[in-house]
PDB file of C-alpha atoms in Angstrom:
ATOM      1  CA  VAL A   1     -52.225-122.656   7.694  1.00 94.00           C
ATOM      2  CA  LEU A   2     -53.577-125.558   8.860  1.00 97.00           C
ATOM      3  CA  ASN A   3     -54.464-126.290   5.463  1.00 97.00           C
ATOM      4  CA  ARG A   4     -51.647-124.927   3.731  1.00 98.00           C
ATOM      5  CA  VAL A   5     -49.261-127.478   1.703  1.00 98.00           C
ATOM      6  CA  ASN A   6     -45.521-127.778   2.454  1.00 97.00           C
ATOM      7  CA  THR A   7     -44.546-127.116  -0.848  1.00 97.00           C
ATOM      8  CA  PHE A   8     -41.035-129.229   0.030  1.00 96.00           C
ATOM      9  CA  THR A   9     -42.598-132.022   1.394  1.00 96.00           C
ATOM     10  CA  ASN A  10     -46.525-131.857   0.296  1.00 97.00           C
ATOM     11  CA  ILE A  11     -47.596-132.365   3.345  1.00 97.00           C
ATOM     12  CA  THR A  12     -50.897-130.388   4.605  1.00 98.00           C
ATOM     13  CA  TYR A  13     -49.814-128.669   7.632  1.00 98.00           C
ATOM     14  CA  LYS A  14     -52.658-130.400   9.751  1.00 98.00           C
ATOM     15  CA  ASN A  15     -51.132-133.788   9.293  1.00 97.00           C
ATOM     16  CA  ASP A  16     -47.563-132.463   8.889  1.00 97.00           C
ATOM     17  CA  PRO A  17     -46.151-135.429  11.995  1.00 96.00           C
ATOM     18  CA  THR A  18     -43.319-133.051  13.154  1.00 95.00           C
ATOM     19  CA  ILE A  19     -45.151-130.303  14.273  1.00 96.00           C
ATOM     20  CA  PHE A  20     -45.670-130.948  18.197  1.00 96.00           C
ATOM     21  CA  ALA A  21     -48.531-128.099  18.776  1.00 97.00           C
ATOM     22  CA  TRP A  22     -50.344-124.965  17.652  1.00 98.00           C
ATOM     23  CA  GLU A  23     -50.295-121.529  19.282  1.00 98.00           C
ATOM     24  CA  LEU A  24     -52.804-119.047  19.056  1.00 98.00           C
ATOM     25  CA  MET A  25     -51.641-116.528  19.859  1.00 98.00           C
ATOM     26  CA  ASN A  26     -48.667-114.956  21.412  1.00 97.00           C
ATOM     27  CA  GLU A  27     -48.011-113.582  24.383  1.00 98.00           C
ATOM     28  CA  PRO A  28     -52.184-112.485  24.070  1.00 98.00           C
ATOM     29  CA  ARG A  29     -53.227-109.214  25.774  1.00 98.00           C
ATOM     30  CA  CYS A  30     -57.049-107.293  26.054  1.00 97.00           C
ATOM     31  CA  PRO A  31     -56.691-104.520  28.824  1.00 97.00           C
ATOM     32  CA  SER A  32     -59.766-102.962  27.551  1.00 97.00           C
ATOM     33  CA  ASP A  33     -61.400-105.844  29.389  1.00 98.00           C
ATOM     34  CA  PRO A  34     -59.765-106.599  32.520  1.00 96.00           C
ATOM     35  CA  SER A  35     -62.433-108.552  33.825  1.00 97.00           C
ATOM     36  CA  GLY A  36     -60.870-110.971  30.976  1.00 97.00           C
ATOM     37  CA  ASP A  37     -64.472-111.989  29.253  1.00 98.00           C
ATOM     38  CA  LYS A  38     -63.726-111.173  26.091  1.00 98.00           C
ATOM     39  CA  LEU A  39     -59.989-112.554  25.420  1.00 98.00           C
ATOM     40  CA  GLN A  40     -61.727-115.352  27.362  1.00 98.00           C
ATOM     41  CA  SER A  41     -64.353-115.697  24.893  1.00 98.00           C
ATOM     42  CA  TRP A  42     -61.906-115.079  22.107  1.00 98.00           C
ATOM     43  CA  ILE A  43     -60.063-118.249  23.213  1.00 98.00           C
ATOM     44  CA  GLN A  44     -63.132-120.787  23.412  1.00 98.00           C
ATOM     45  CA  GLU A  45     -63.866-119.591  19.995  1.00 98.00           C
ATOM     46  CA  MET A  46     -60.236-120.361  18.578  1.00 98.00           C
ATOM     47  CA  ALA A  47     -59.681-123.171  20.167  1.00 98.00           C
ATOM     48  CA  VAL A  48     -62.355-124.941  19.285  1.00 98.00           C
ATOM     49  CA  PHE A  49     -62.263-124.210  15.022  1.00 98.00           C
ATOM     50  CA  VAL A  50     -58.401-124.899  15.130  1.00 98.00           C
ATOM     51  CA  LYS A  51     -59.604-128.385  16.780  1.00 97.00           C
ATOM     52  CA  SER A  52     -62.225-128.640  13.900  1.00 97.00           C
ATOM     53  CA  ILE A  53     -60.133-128.260  11.289  1.00 98.00           C
ATOM     54  CA  ASP A  54     -57.384-129.935  13.273  1.00 97.00           C
ATOM     55  CA  ALA A  55     -57.833-132.742  15.849  1.00 95.00           C
ATOM     56  CA  LYS A  56     -54.640-134.319  15.355  1.00 94.00           C
ATOM     57  CA  HIS A  57     -52.145-131.242  17.244  1.00 97.00           C
ATOM     58  CA  LEU A  58     -52.060-130.071  20.864  1.00 98.00           C
ATOM     59  CA  VAL A  59     -53.034-126.572  20.976  1.00 98.00           C
ATOM     60  CA  GLU A  60     -52.201-124.326  23.350  1.00 98.00           C
ATOM     61  CA  ILE A  61     -52.674-120.566  23.980  1.00 98.00           C
ATOM     62  CA  GLY A  62     -49.506-118.504  24.269  1.00 98.00           C
ATOM     63  CA  LEU A  63     -50.030-116.927  27.407  1.00 98.00           C
ATOM     64  CA  GLU A  64     -47.487-115.328  29.810  1.00 98.00           C
ATOM     65  CA  GLY A  65     -49.286-116.848  32.965  1.00 98.00           C
ATOM     66  CA  PHE A  66     -50.589-114.283  34.740  1.00 98.00           C
ATOM     67  CA  TYR A  67     -53.259-113.960  37.249  1.00 98.00           C
ATOM     68  CA  GLY A  68     -56.276-112.467  36.539  1.00 97.00           C
ATOM     69  CA  PRO A  69     -59.592-112.306  38.341  1.00 95.00           C
ATOM     70  CA  SER A  70     -60.940-116.193  38.433  1.00 95.00           C
ATOM     71  CA  ALA A  71     -58.275-116.650  40.840  1.00 95.00           C
ATOM     72  CA  PRO A  72     -57.894-113.375  42.974  1.00 96.00           C
ATOM     73  CA  ALA A  73     -55.716-115.252  45.824  1.00 96.00           C
ATOM     74  CA  ARG A  74     -52.735-116.445  43.212  1.00 97.00           C
ATOM     75  CA  THR A  75     -52.480-112.859  41.702  1.00 97.00           C
ATOM     76  CA  ARG A  76     -50.347-112.350  44.979  1.00 97.00           C
ATOM     77  CA  PHE A  77     -47.994-114.635  42.844  1.00 98.00           C
ATOM     78  CA  ASN A  78     -47.859-111.536  39.561  1.00 98.00           C
ATOM     79  CA  PRO A  79     -44.301-110.206  39.168  1.00 97.00           C
ATOM     80  CA  ASN A  80     -46.667-105.928  39.162  1.00 97.00           C
ATOM     81  CA  PRO A  81     -50.401-104.932  40.145  1.00 96.00           C
ATOM     82  CA  TYR A  82     -50.760-104.486  36.296  1.00 97.00           C
ATOM     83  CA  ALA A  83     -50.570-108.155  35.624  1.00 97.00           C
ATOM     84  CA  ALA A  84     -54.023-108.353  36.791  1.00 97.00           C
ATOM     85  CA  GLN A  85     -55.788-105.931  34.592  1.00 97.00           C
ATOM     86  CA  VAL A  86     -54.426-107.094  31.165  1.00 98.00           C
ATOM     87  CA  GLY A  87     -57.481-108.955  30.467  1.00 97.00           C
ATOM     88  CA  THR A  88     -55.178-112.365  30.693  1.00 98.00           C
ATOM     89  CA  ASP A  89     -56.636-115.293  33.605  1.00 98.00           C
ATOM     90  CA  PHE A  90     -54.076-118.433  33.494  1.00 98.00           C
ATOM     91  CA  ILE A  91     -56.191-120.604  34.823  1.00 98.00           C
ATOM     92  CA  ARG A  92     -59.925-119.570  33.820  1.00 98.00           C
ATOM     93  CA  ASN A  93     -58.132-118.988  30.464  1.00 98.00           C
ATOM     94  CA  ASN A  94     -56.637-122.890  30.217  1.00 98.00           C
ATOM     95  CA  GLN A  95     -59.671-124.581  30.867  1.00 98.00           C
ATOM     96  CA  ALA A  96     -61.108-123.738  27.699  1.00 98.00           C
ATOM     97  CA  LEU A  97     -62.493-126.594  25.137  1.00 97.00           C
ATOM     98  CA  GLY A  98     -59.478-127.353  23.118  1.00 97.00           C
ATOM     99  CA  VAL A  99     -56.551-126.163  25.191  1.00 98.00           C
ATOM    100  CA  ASP A 100     -54.156-129.276  25.943  1.00 98.00           C
ATOM    101  CA  PHE A 101     -51.317-127.474  27.605  1.00 98.00           C
ATOM    102  CA  ALA A 102     -50.209-124.176  29.251  1.00 98.00           C
ATOM    103  CA  SER A 103     -48.168-121.756  28.331  1.00 97.00           C
ATOM    104  CA  VAL A 104     -45.598-119.490  30.697  1.00 98.00           C
ATOM    105  CA  HIS A 105     -43.349-117.119  30.055  1.00 98.00           C
ATOM    106  CA  VAL A 106     -40.611-116.002  32.735  1.00 98.00           C
ATOM    107  CA  TYR A 107     -38.965-112.340  31.948  1.00 98.00           C
ATOM    108  CA  PRO A 108     -38.598-110.675  35.256  1.00 97.00           C
ATOM    109  CA  ASP A 109     -35.824-108.233  33.850  1.00 97.00           C
ATOM    110  CA  SER A 110     -39.435-106.886  31.647  1.00 96.00           C
ATOM    111  CA  TRP A 111     -41.883-107.340  34.690  1.00 97.00           C
ATOM    112  CA  ILE A 112     -40.478-106.275  37.887  1.00 97.00           C
ATOM    113  CA  SER A 113     -36.955-103.849  36.800  1.00 96.00           C
ATOM    114  CA  PRO A 114     -34.551-104.127  34.051  1.00 95.00           C
ATOM    115  CA  THR A 115     -31.962-104.294  36.410  1.00 96.00           C
ATOM    116  CA  VAL A 116     -30.539-107.948  36.799  1.00 96.00           C
ATOM    117  CA  SER A 117     -30.738-108.809  40.494  1.00 95.00           C
ATOM    118  CA  ASP A 118     -30.796-111.968  42.751  1.00 95.00           C
ATOM    119  CA  THR A 119     -34.917-111.011  42.852  1.00 96.00           C
ATOM    120  CA  PHE A 120     -35.491-112.519  39.412  1.00 97.00           C
ATOM    121  CA  LEU A 121     -34.338-115.734  41.109  1.00 97.00           C
ATOM    122  CA  GLU A 122     -36.410-115.658  43.600  1.00 97.00           C
ATOM    123  CA  PHE A 123     -39.332-114.381  41.366  1.00 98.00           C
ATOM    124  CA  THR A 124     -39.010-117.219  39.013  1.00 98.00           C
ATOM    125  CA  ASN A 125     -38.769-119.996  42.135  1.00 97.00           C
ATOM    126  CA  SER A 126     -42.267-118.892  43.074  1.00 98.00           C
ATOM    127  CA  TRP A 127     -43.628-117.943  39.518  1.00 98.00           C
ATOM    128  CA  MET A 128     -42.837-121.656  38.379  1.00 98.00           C
ATOM    129  CA  GLN A 129     -43.643-123.531  41.187  1.00 97.00           C
ATOM    130  CA  ALA A 130     -47.140-121.359  41.413  1.00 98.00           C
ATOM    131  CA  HIS A 131     -47.769-122.676  37.737  1.00 98.00           C
ATOM    132  CA  VAL A 132     -46.852-126.581  38.392  1.00 98.00           C
ATOM    133  CA  GLU A 133     -49.177-126.477  41.686  1.00 97.00           C
ATOM    134  CA  ASP A 134     -51.631-125.023  39.440  1.00 98.00           C
ATOM    135  CA  ALA A 135     -52.202-127.414  36.611  1.00 97.00           C
ATOM    136  CA  GLU A 136     -52.252-130.063  39.406  1.00 96.00           C
ATOM    137  CA  MET A 137     -54.717-128.995  40.874  1.00 96.00           C
ATOM    138  CA  TYR A 138     -57.062-127.344  38.930  1.00 96.00           C
ATOM    139  CA  LEU A 139     -56.103-127.929  35.077  1.00 97.00           C
ATOM    140  CA  GLY A 140     -54.930-131.026  35.103  1.00 96.00           C
ATOM    141  CA  MET A 141     -52.476-130.700  32.423  1.00 96.00           C
ATOM    142  CA  PRO A 142     -48.604-130.109  31.649  1.00 96.00           C
ATOM    143  CA  VAL A 143     -47.335-126.637  31.927  1.00 98.00           C
ATOM    144  CA  LEU A 144     -44.446-125.818  29.281  1.00 97.00           C
ATOM    145  CA  PHE A 145     -42.616-122.896  30.194  1.00 98.00           C
ATOM    146  CA  THR A 146     -42.266-121.841  26.475  1.00 97.00           C
ATOM    147  CA  GLU A 147     -39.750-118.761  26.735  1.00 98.00           C
ATOM    148  CA  PHE A 148     -37.581-117.641  29.679  1.00 98.00           C
ATOM    149  CA  GLY A 149     -34.408-115.676  29.458  1.00 97.00           C
ATOM    150  CA  VAL A 150     -32.384-112.151  30.782  1.00 97.00           C
ATOM    151  CA  SER A 151     -31.362-109.530  28.334  1.00 97.00           C
ATOM    152  CA  ALA A 152     -27.736-108.495  27.720  1.00 96.00           C
ATOM    153  CA  HIS A 153     -29.147-105.389  27.833  1.00 96.00           C
ATOM    154  CA  ASP A 154     -30.087-105.418  30.852  1.00 97.00           C
ATOM    155  CA  PRO A 155     -27.846-103.150  33.545  1.00 97.00           C
ATOM    156  CA  GLY A 156     -25.805-105.439  35.403  1.00 96.00           C
ATOM    157  CA  PHE A 157     -26.187-108.358  33.051  1.00 96.00           C
ATOM    158  CA  ASN A 158     -23.256-110.975  33.170  1.00 96.00           C
ATOM    159  CA  THR A 159     -23.316-114.488  31.402  1.00 95.00           C
ATOM    160  CA  SER A 160     -22.389-116.078  34.876  1.00 96.00           C
ATOM    161  CA  PHE A 161     -26.433-114.570  36.123  1.00 97.00           C
ATOM    162  CA  ARG A 162     -27.748-115.909  32.734  1.00 97.00           C
ATOM    163  CA  ASP A 163     -26.126-119.520  33.193  1.00 97.00           C
ATOM    164  CA  MET A 164     -27.376-118.854  37.353  1.00 97.00           C
ATOM    165  CA  MET A 165     -31.235-117.783  35.082  1.00 97.00           C
ATOM    166  CA  LEU A 166     -30.753-121.238  33.297  1.00 97.00           C
ATOM    167  CA  ASN A 167     -29.857-123.108  36.381  1.00 96.00           C
ATOM    168  CA  THR A 168     -32.966-121.865  38.074  1.00 97.00           C
ATOM    169  CA  VAL A 169     -35.353-122.556  35.787  1.00 97.00           C
ATOM    170  CA  TYR A 170     -34.160-126.469  34.402  1.00 96.00           C
ATOM    171  CA  LYS A 171     -34.048-127.516  38.301  1.00 95.00           C
ATOM    172  CA  MET A 172     -37.653-126.437  38.864  1.00 95.00           C
ATOM    173  CA  THR A 173     -38.314-128.753  35.989  1.00 94.00           C
ATOM    174  CA  LEU A 174     -36.392-131.371  36.659  1.00 91.00           C
ATOM    175  CA  ASN A 175     -37.541-131.586  39.786  1.00 91.00           C
ATOM    176  CA  SER A 176     -41.283-131.886  38.966  1.00 91.00           C
ATOM    177  CA  THR A 177     -40.571-134.315  36.385  1.00 85.00           C
ATOM    178  CA  ARG A 178     -38.574-136.271  38.831  1.00 83.00           C
ATOM    179  CA  LYS A 179     -41.802-136.443  40.651  1.00 84.00           C
ATOM    180  CA  GLY A 180     -43.956-137.353  37.827  1.00 83.00           C
ATOM    181  CA  GLY A 181     -44.984-133.462  38.080  1.00 90.00           C
ATOM    182  CA  ALA A 182     -46.587-131.240  35.463  1.00 94.00           C
ATOM    183  CA  GLY A 183     -43.691-129.384  34.619  1.00 94.00           C
ATOM    184  CA  ALA A 184     -43.164-130.972  31.540  1.00 91.00           C
ATOM    185  CA  GLY A 185     -40.422-128.466  29.784  1.00 93.00           C
ATOM    186  CA  SER A 186     -38.968-124.913  29.532  1.00 96.00           C
ATOM    187  CA  LEU A 187     -37.233-123.330  26.468  1.00 96.00           C
ATOM    188  CA  VAL A 188     -35.182-120.626  26.501  1.00 96.00           C
ATOM    189  CA  TRP A 189     -35.299-117.516  24.377  1.00 96.00           C
ATOM    190  CA  GLN A 190     -33.056-117.777  22.313  1.00 94.00           C
ATOM    191  CA  VAL A 191     -30.922-120.077  21.033  1.00 93.00           C
ATOM    192  CA  SER A 192     -29.440-118.485  18.036  1.00 91.00           C
ATOM    193  CA  SER A 193     -26.658-118.998  15.588  1.00 88.00           C
ATOM    194  CA  GLN A 194     -24.099-117.390  13.901  1.00 87.00           C
ATOM    195  CA  GLY A 195     -25.018-115.563  11.238  1.00 90.00           C
ATOM    196  CA  ALA A 196     -28.176-114.325  12.680  1.00 89.00           C
ATOM    197  CA  GLU A 197     -26.704-111.580  15.132  1.00 90.00           C
ATOM    198  CA  PHE A 198     -29.594-109.118  12.965  1.00 91.00           C
ATOM    199  CA  MET A 199     -31.992-110.978  15.267  1.00 91.00           C
ATOM    200  CA  ASP A 200     -30.393-110.712  18.563  1.00 92.00           C
ATOM    201  CA  ASP A 201     -32.929-109.020  20.746  1.00 94.00           C
ATOM    202  CA  GLY A 202     -31.068-109.132  23.843  1.00 95.00           C
ATOM    203  CA  TYR A 203     -32.141-112.736  25.009  1.00 96.00           C
ATOM    204  CA  ALA A 204     -30.356-115.112  22.188  1.00 96.00           C
ATOM    205  CA  VAL A 205     -27.757-117.524  23.174  1.00 95.00           C
ATOM    206  CA  TYR A 206     -24.818-118.556  21.340  1.00 94.00           C
ATOM    207  CA  LEU A 207     -24.027-122.170  22.066  1.00 90.00           C
ATOM    208  CA  THR A 208     -20.868-121.803  19.924  1.00 90.00           C
ATOM    209  CA  ARG A 209     -19.842-119.068  22.279  1.00 92.00           C
ATOM    210  CA  ALA A 210     -21.741-119.290  25.557  1.00 94.00           C
ATOM    211  CA  HIS A 211     -20.112-122.564  26.488  1.00 94.00           C
ATOM    212  CA  THR A 212     -21.440-123.183  30.153  1.00 95.00           C
ATOM    213  CA  ALA A 213     -24.328-122.099  28.893  1.00 96.00           C
ATOM    214  CA  SER A 214     -24.605-124.541  26.383  1.00 95.00           C
ATOM    215  CA  LYS A 215     -22.868-127.325  28.217  1.00 95.00           C
ATOM    216  CA  ILE A 216     -26.177-126.347  30.628  1.00 96.00           C
ATOM    217  CA  ILE A 217     -28.712-126.748  28.208  1.00 95.00           C
ATOM    218  CA  SER A 218     -26.840-130.248  26.688  1.00 94.00           C
ATOM    219  CA  LEU A 219     -27.495-131.591  30.643  1.00 94.00           C
ATOM    220  CA  GLN A 220     -30.572-130.668  31.104  1.00 93.00           C
ATOM    221  CA  SER A 221     -31.909-132.441  27.881  1.00 91.00           C
ATOM    222  CA  LYS A 222     -29.702-135.336  28.850  1.00 90.00           C
ATOM    223  CA  ARG A 223     -31.339-135.644  32.319  1.00 89.00           C
ATOM    224  CA  LEU A 224     -34.999-135.153  30.900  1.00 84.00           C
ATOM    225  CA  SER A 225     -34.251-138.132  28.342  1.00 84.00           C
ATOM    226  CA  ILE A 226     -32.754-140.162  31.111  1.00 82.00           C
ATOM    227  CA  PHE A 227     -36.256-139.645  34.098  1.00 79.00           C
ATOM    228  CA  ASN A 228     -38.879-139.635  30.386  1.00 74.00           C
ATOM    229  CA  SER A 229     -37.461-142.573  30.022  1.00 77.00           C
ATOM    230  CA  LEU A 230     -37.835-144.608  33.176  1.00 72.00           C
ATOM    231  CA  CYS A 231     -41.957-143.810  32.536  1.00 65.00           C
ATOM    232  CA  GLY A 232     -44.574-145.696  29.400  1.00 57.00           C
ATOM    233  CA  TRP A 233     -47.071-143.281  27.963  1.00 51.00           C
ATOM    234  CA  ARG A 234     -49.548-144.423  30.001  1.00 54.00           C
ATOM    235  CA  CYS A 235     -48.253-143.043  33.111  1.00 58.00           C
ATOM    236  CA  LYS A 236     -49.921-140.661  35.407  1.00 57.00           C
ATOM    237  CA  TRP A 237     -48.502-137.376  37.495  1.00 53.00           C
ATOM    238  CA  GLY A 238     -47.964-138.293  40.741  1.00 52.00           C
ATOM    239  CA  CYS A 239     -46.445-141.772  39.625  1.00 56.00           C
ATOM    240  CA  LYS A 240     -43.702-142.915  41.900  1.00 53.00           C
ATOM    241  CA  LYS A 241     -40.747-143.192  39.182  1.00 53.00           C
ATOM    242  CA  LYS A 242     -38.512-146.590  40.350  1.00 52.00           C
ATOM    243  CA  ASN A 243     -34.733-146.809  40.597  1.00 53.00           C
ATOM    244  CA  HIS A 244     -33.854-143.258  42.033  1.00 56.00           C
ATOM    245  CA  THR A 245     -31.162-143.794  43.925  1.00 55.00           C
ATOM    246  CA  ALA A 246     -28.604-144.279  40.943  1.00 52.00           C
ATOM    247  CA  LEU A 247     -29.489-141.586  39.270  1.00 58.00           C
ATOM    248  CA  ASP A 248     -29.313-139.139  42.193  1.00 63.00           C
ATOM    249  CA  ALA A 249     -25.998-140.004  42.548  1.00 56.00           C
ATOM    250  CA  LEU A 250     -25.662-139.189  39.117  1.00 56.00           C
ATOM    251  CA  PHE A 251     -27.436-136.026  39.066  1.00 60.00           C
ATOM    252  CA  SER A 252     -25.103-134.672  41.809  1.00 59.00           C
ATOM    253  CA  HIS A 253     -22.428-134.177  39.134  1.00 58.00           C
ATOM    254  CA  ASP A 254     -21.718-131.814  35.751  1.00 61.00           C
ATOM    255  CA  GLU A 255     -21.099-134.720  33.360  1.00 59.00           C
ATOM    256  CA  LEU A 256     -23.231-137.431  32.694  1.00 55.00           C
TER     257      LEU A 256
END
């Protein structure tokens, strides 16, 4: 893939400036080795190998974010006891050479209960906060919440709850950004378009129909853009962005 030439642009993927990053594997697990050694070895081998071919692009693992043996005190944030036994280890895995930023998923309906409840929102808050803290204290890298959502197939689902989930995740991301924290972004799974209903796994958000969700997503994008424009590329985490007073008043409203 890295050495493949795009037949439309005639650009090799490893040289393509429109590609943001490479993901080693979507949601890797190795439950046959709960110690995590086997998966850690694979991550280290593959991250270095990818970088040896393409040093221009970022690399992330694709983890769900479960805590493992290297940080037993953090396993209390896991959604269930089984999560610590699947061979992944958020802090240790992301310390592998060649990994540029951490990835985390947020699926309380898959991990806790299929029935929609306020517990989802409570878990989402603590789950995200824990990973932002670890990215700052132990990893020294940004963390992206690369998948999050709630399925329309869940008992008790309604679009209002999905909007609450969006707001919960976006608020956590925005709060981290406002203080120069490691929480670098969040990607809803999944934004879809009319005509692609055959790909809907229950999590699809159709912006032409989901008007409130569309508005929430648009506002988040604009707000993050405003804050990020206040810092140059040399800005480090923990910097104190200026001119917050006017922005705080602006961000208390649902329109920009």
